[in-house]
Amino acid sequence: MIRFCLISILVSASIISSSGQGCHSSIKGRVLNEEGSPLPQAVLAIGNTDLITVSDVDGNFLFRDLCAGNYIITVTYIGYENQSVNVQAGREESVTITMVPSSTILKDVVIEGKQAVKAATQTTASLSEEELHMLHGKPLGESLKEIPGVNALQTGPSIFKPVIDGLHSQRILILNNGIRQEGQEWGVEHAPEVDPFIASQIEVVKGAETVRYGSAAMGGVIIINPPPLHQTEKIGGELNFGLMSNNRMAVFSGLVEGSLKAAPKWSWRMQSSVKKGGDYHAPKSNLSNTGQEELNFSGALGYEDEGRGLEIYVSSFNTELGILRASHTGNLDDLQRSIESNRPWYVSDFTYDINHPNQKIHHELLKVSAFHDLGALGRINVLYGGQYDQRNEYDIRRSGRSARPSLSLNLLSHVLDVSLDHSHAAHSGSVGINGTMKINTNDTELTGVRPLLPDFQQLSGGLFVLEKWKKRKWIVEAGARYDFQHLQVLTFIDNRVLIKPEFNFGFLSGTAGATILFNPRLRLLSNLGLSSRPPHVSELYNEGLHHGTASLEEGLMRKDGVTLTEQTLIKKEFSKKWINTLQYTDDNLTLDFSLYWNDIDNYVYIRPSGTRLTVRGFFPVFQYEQTDALLTGADAALKWKINKHFTYSGKLSYIYAKDTYHNDVLIFIPPTQLENGISFSLPSAGKLKKFYVGLNMPLTFRQNRAPGVIYPEDVGADGPPEIFDFAPAPDAYWLLNANAGFTLPLGGHSLDVSLSGENLLNTSYRTYMNRLRYYADEIGSNFIVRFSYNFLSH
């Protein structure tokens, strides 16, 4: 190859020198994957020159001002083999370069034309289709923990809320097939109502993406991409089945898709999944009442022609989750005993029954999107999303009223996005507007109690502009956004006087970043994001028992039993985040290393503030507060192909957090995590293909920057003014996990089989980020077998 490149360069030079033509030629083309989908941000370099460019969102690239002759173009893209092609400058036809997935780096799937556009200078990481297959059956939040820098705020063994670089809840935006996911904002334990089976790729943007998506993206964006609809005459699909030993859970999903014979430009897909599991168990005890049931459905219908397209998408997510029975204590002694004994105060035999306390969640989504190419102006995109989210939470109630929910929340939301994306050789960008309406209501006639979260109505709108410039080895990007929000809250004073305070907020966001391409293998990304947001209604006006976390909560505008309504008392969060990422990739080594600094004024957090005896039991009390905070840290991922069979992988996540106003620590910050893994693979072993076996050892350190401890029996109704916790941070722990799998070709179809073992040593441990760690250990050993039969026709 080196000799060929040298000869080609010499021949090109001789042609150029003999022709005497001016250097005004160009090379244009497109970078695609094997399925014909574009690969944005692929790095293209012309050999023996310093000319480097990057493909745009549609995979297009262009080299200008070249002398006539032949050139060697090298293309690199993470997850794909490097490609070198010989191209003649000046020819009119476009060059198509098809990338081949790497055999040692799992393939990233990029969605054709409909993938959510992200900033070019933002740090991203993703779970590919193959990685998602290895995680089937797990909740979204737990699956995302595989990405460095992404943790989860847990509530028991089955509820996971994503945490990106220490931020979660209202600061993290989830894009479900291009739609802002609504319904996860009522509490820190509200897991996203998303079925991971719909996704072929899940991508995490770690920077502040508020310029494009608004204040909900202050901490980052989770982009859930389903596979593209395919125009094909044959019907194809996929069937998945899994069994998990720890809670004896079974999982099944099915997908079928095709095109309409009478109208081949129309394609369709239908997908469904179901799961049922009983109580999880820790190494030393059963975790009573932690069963779960889930039934989901989604369907899509799409039309695509040259330069225009339409898609209609619907989904229904339905789940019932048991809440650890031992987390609801009847008195101070039960709560104190749970923390001191390291054993749940309530333990019963395994069962599939889901008793009280529990949650029932229903989430319905409708999406209608369309695009149309406007020639030189670019592509206009219009998207409407409607969502209905219902959450019923059940408690153990007296007088036979347990069948009535103690909390019944209903959220109806509408969103309309309109954007214009343009792409040219030297620059590209977007300008857009969006509007959102949310109506939240409580069914108090059904519950018979005052709601934790009050009724509210919210109207918001935003306008943004984002522009990117490319010049040789540089990509420079800048953008700005303005948002306006109107909020009306319906709440009570003294439990009987209804008031309707209204608030109006205006806030700005901005981003500036640059990427320098040192060479085709090495690049540095740097991005500074400025973003702000007003506190969410739950942070302002929550008051009462939160069943999911077995705690009482009080919002920022609830002080000493008084409900506040003055807007001047509401302070907006303001974040200044700077993130720098160094990426290196070649045939044997992939490295991704990030450093970030996030200074947040008026940081909203929830902390222990006391204990209280109520008619429903004895509970810890948590209060929302604001302070100035600093979060800095590092994330790293390394994959090294030792030889053609063995591959080493490593991950690191570290966060340092500080309350800069009080010169103190912050609570609920993920501890340092380190993971090492080794895998062995064979392209084929007899009739088996893609055979692999691997071991990995995640190590979680103790959170040494946790607050001091005051046990429940020593706290009293009103705790001290300084930050504290009811129990010490758990000790460090390490786990041993293993996995193996292979693909069995079956004619034109295939069967993937995998076996995983988690916590093989049955280690007893607790996770600092689990809100129910006061009451029980994490789950013990878990063995998972998965079968995936693929009969896709494309």
Coordinates of C-alpha atoms in Angstrom, one line a residue, residues 304-519:
E304 CA -39.6 9.2 1.2
D305 CA -39.0 10.5 -2.3
E306 CA -36.2 12.6 -3.8
G307 CA -35.8 15.6 -1.6
R308 CA -38.9 15.1 0.6
G309 CA -40.3 12.8 3.3
L310 CA -42.9 12.2 5.9
E311 CA -43.1 10.0 8.9
I312 CA -45.8 9.1 11.4
Y313 CA -44.8 7.4 14.6
V314 CA -46.8 6.2 17.6
S315 CA -45.8 4.4 20.7
S316 CA -47.3 3.1 24.0
F317 CA -45.2 2.4 27.1
N318 CA -46.9 0.6 30.0
T319 CA -45.3 -0.7 33.2
E320 CA -46.0 -1.6 36.8
L321 CA -43.2 -1.5 39.3
G322 CA -43.0 -2.7 42.8
I323 CA -41.3 -0.4 45.4
L324 CA -39.1 -2.2 47.9
R325 CA -41.4 -2.9 50.9
A326 CA -38.7 -2.4 53.4
S327 CA -38.3 1.3 52.3
H328 CA -41.6 2.2 53.9
T329 CA -41.1 2.2 57.6
G330 CA -43.8 2.4 60.2
N331 CA -41.7 4.0 63.0
L332 CA -38.3 5.4 63.9
D333 CA -37.0 2.1 65.2
D334 CA -37.7 0.4 61.8
L335 CA -35.8 3.1 60.0
Q336 CA -32.9 3.1 62.4
R337 CA -32.7 -0.7 62.4
S338 CA -32.6 -0.8 58.6
I339 CA -29.6 1.5 58.5
E340 CA -27.6 0.0 61.4
S341 CA -28.2 -3.7 60.6
N342 CA -27.5 -3.5 56.8
R343 CA -30.5 -5.9 56.4
P344 CA -34.1 -5.0 55.3
W345 CA -36.5 -4.9 58.2
Y346 CA -39.2 -6.6 56.0
V347 CA -38.4 -9.8 54.1
S348 CA -40.8 -12.3 52.6
D349 CA -40.5 -15.2 50.1
F350 CA -40.1 -14.7 46.4
T351 CA -43.2 -13.9 44.4
Y352 CA -44.2 -12.5 41.1
D353 CA -47.0 -10.5 42.8
I354 CA -46.7 -6.7 42.9
N355 CA -48.1 -5.4 46.1
H356 CA -48.2 -2.0 47.6
P357 CA -46.3 0.3 47.5
N358 CA -46.1 0.3 43.7
Q359 CA -46.3 2.4 40.6
K360 CA -48.3 2.1 37.3
I361 CA -47.1 4.3 34.4
H362 CA -48.7 4.8 31.0
H363 CA -47.0 6.9 28.3
E364 CA -48.5 7.5 24.9
L365 CA -46.6 9.3 22.1
L366 CA -47.6 10.6 18.6
K367 CA -45.0 12.0 16.2
V368 CA -45.5 13.6 12.8
S369 CA -42.4 14.8 11.0
A370 CA -41.7 16.0 7.5
F371 CA -38.8 17.4 5.5
H372 CA -38.4 19.1 2.2
D373 CA -35.2 20.1 0.3
L374 CA -35.3 23.8 -0.8
G375 CA -32.3 23.7 -3.1
A376 CA -29.6 26.2 -2.1
L377 CA -31.6 27.3 0.9
G378 CA -31.2 23.9 2.6
R379 CA -33.7 21.5 4.1
I380 CA -36.7 22.5 6.1
N381 CA -37.9 20.2 8.9
V382 CA -41.2 20.3 10.7
L383 CA -42.0 18.1 13.7
Y384 CA -45.1 17.8 15.9
G385 CA -45.1 15.7 19.0
G386 CA -48.0 14.9 21.3
Q387 CA -47.6 13.0 24.6
Y388 CA -49.8 11.8 27.4
D389 CA -48.2 10.5 30.5
Q390 CA -50.2 9.0 33.5
R391 CA -48.5 8.0 36.7
N392 CA -50.4 6.4 39.6
E393 CA -48.5 5.7 42.8
Y394 CA -50.0 3.3 45.4
D395 CA -49.3 3.3 49.1
I396 CA -50.2 1.0 52.0
R397 CA -53.4 2.8 53.2
R398 CA -55.7 2.1 56.0
S399 CA -59.4 1.2 56.0
G400 CA -59.1 -0.9 52.8
R401 CA -58.1 2.1 50.6
S402 CA -54.8 0.7 49.3
A403 CA -56.5 0.0 46.0
R404 CA -56.9 3.8 45.5
P405 CA -53.7 5.6 44.3
S406 CA -52.1 8.0 46.7
L407 CA -50.8 10.0 43.8
S408 CA -52.4 10.3 40.4
L409 CA -50.7 12.6 37.9
N410 CA -51.6 13.3 34.3
L411 CA -49.4 15.3 31.9
L412 CA -50.5 16.3 28.5
S413 CA -47.8 18.0 26.3
H414 CA -47.6 19.3 22.8
V415 CA -44.4 20.4 21.0
L416 CA -43.8 21.9 17.5
D417 CA -40.3 22.3 16.0
V418 CA -39.5 24.0 12.8
S419 CA -35.9 24.3 11.6
L420 CA -33.9 25.0 8.4
D421 CA -30.7 23.1 8.0
H422 CA -28.2 24.3 5.4
S423 CA -24.9 22.7 4.3
H424 CA -22.3 24.1 2.0
A425 CA -18.7 23.3 1.4
A426 CA -17.2 25.8 3.8
H427 CA -20.1 26.2 6.3
S428 CA -23.3 24.7 7.5
G429 CA -25.8 25.3 10.3
S430 CA -29.4 25.6 11.4
V431 CA -31.9 28.1 12.5
G432 CA -35.2 27.2 14.1
I433 CA -38.1 27.9 16.4
N434 CA -40.0 25.6 18.8
G435 CA -42.9 25.9 21.1
T436 CA -44.1 23.6 23.9
M437 CA -47.3 23.4 26.0
K438 CA -47.7 21.3 29.1
I439 CA -50.8 20.8 31.2
N440 CA -50.3 18.8 34.5
T441 CA -53.4 17.7 36.5
N442 CA -53.9 15.6 39.6
D443 CA -56.9 13.4 40.1
T444 CA -57.6 14.3 43.7
E445 CA -61.1 12.9 43.6
L446 CA -59.5 9.5 43.0
T447 CA -56.7 9.8 45.5
G448 CA -58.5 11.8 48.3
V449 CA -55.3 13.4 49.4
R450 CA -53.4 16.6 48.6
P451 CA -51.0 16.0 45.7
L452 CA -47.2 16.0 46.0
L453 CA -46.9 18.0 42.8
P454 CA -49.5 20.8 42.2
D455 CA -51.4 21.3 38.9
F456 CA -49.7 23.6 36.5
Q457 CA -49.8 24.9 33.0
Q458 CA -46.6 25.8 31.1
L459 CA -46.1 27.6 27.7
S460 CA -42.7 28.1 26.3
G461 CA -41.0 29.0 23.1
G462 CA -37.5 29.3 21.8
L463 CA -35.5 30.7 18.8
F464 CA -32.0 29.5 18.0
V465 CA -29.3 29.9 15.4
L466 CA -26.3 27.6 15.1
E467 CA -23.5 27.9 12.5
K468 CA -20.4 25.8 11.7
W469 CA -17.4 26.8 9.5
K470 CA -14.8 24.4 8.1
K471 CA -11.3 25.4 7.0
R472 CA -8.7 22.8 6.3
K473 CA -7.9 21.3 9.7
W474 CA -10.4 23.4 11.7
I475 CA -14.1 23.3 12.5
V476 CA -15.4 26.3 14.3
E477 CA -18.9 26.5 15.7
A478 CA -21.0 29.1 17.4
G479 CA -24.7 29.5 18.3
A480 CA -27.2 31.3 20.5
R481 CA -30.8 30.8 21.7
Y482 CA -33.4 32.8 23.5
D483 CA -36.3 31.1 25.4
F484 CA -39.4 32.5 27.1
Q485 CA -41.5 30.5 29.5
H486 CA -44.9 31.3 31.1
L487 CA -45.9 29.2 34.1
Q488 CA -49.1 29.1 36.1
V489 CA -49.3 27.0 39.3
L490 CA -52.4 26.0 41.1
T491 CA -51.7 25.4 44.8
F492 CA -53.1 25.9 48.2
I493 CA -52.4 28.0 51.3
D494 CA -53.2 26.4 54.6
N495 CA -54.7 23.4 52.7
R496 CA -57.9 25.2 51.8
V497 CA -57.2 28.5 50.0
L498 CA -56.6 28.0 46.2
I499 CA -54.0 30.4 44.7
K500 CA -52.8 30.6 41.1
P501 CA -49.4 32.4 41.0
E502 CA -48.0 33.1 37.5
F503 CA -44.4 33.5 36.5
N504 CA -42.6 34.7 33.3
F505 CA -39.0 33.8 32.6
G506 CA -36.7 34.8 29.8
F507 CA -33.3 33.3 29.4
L508 CA -30.4 33.1 27.0
S509 CA -28.0 30.3 26.0
G510 CA -24.9 30.2 23.9
T511 CA -22.2 27.9 22.6
A512 CA -18.8 28.3 21.0
G513 CA -16.5 25.5 20.1
A514 CA -13.7 24.3 17.8
T515 CA -12.3 21.0 16.5
I516 CA -8.8 20.7 15.2
L517 CA -7.8 17.7 13.1
F518 CA -4.2 17.1 13.7
N519 CA -4.2 14.2 11.3

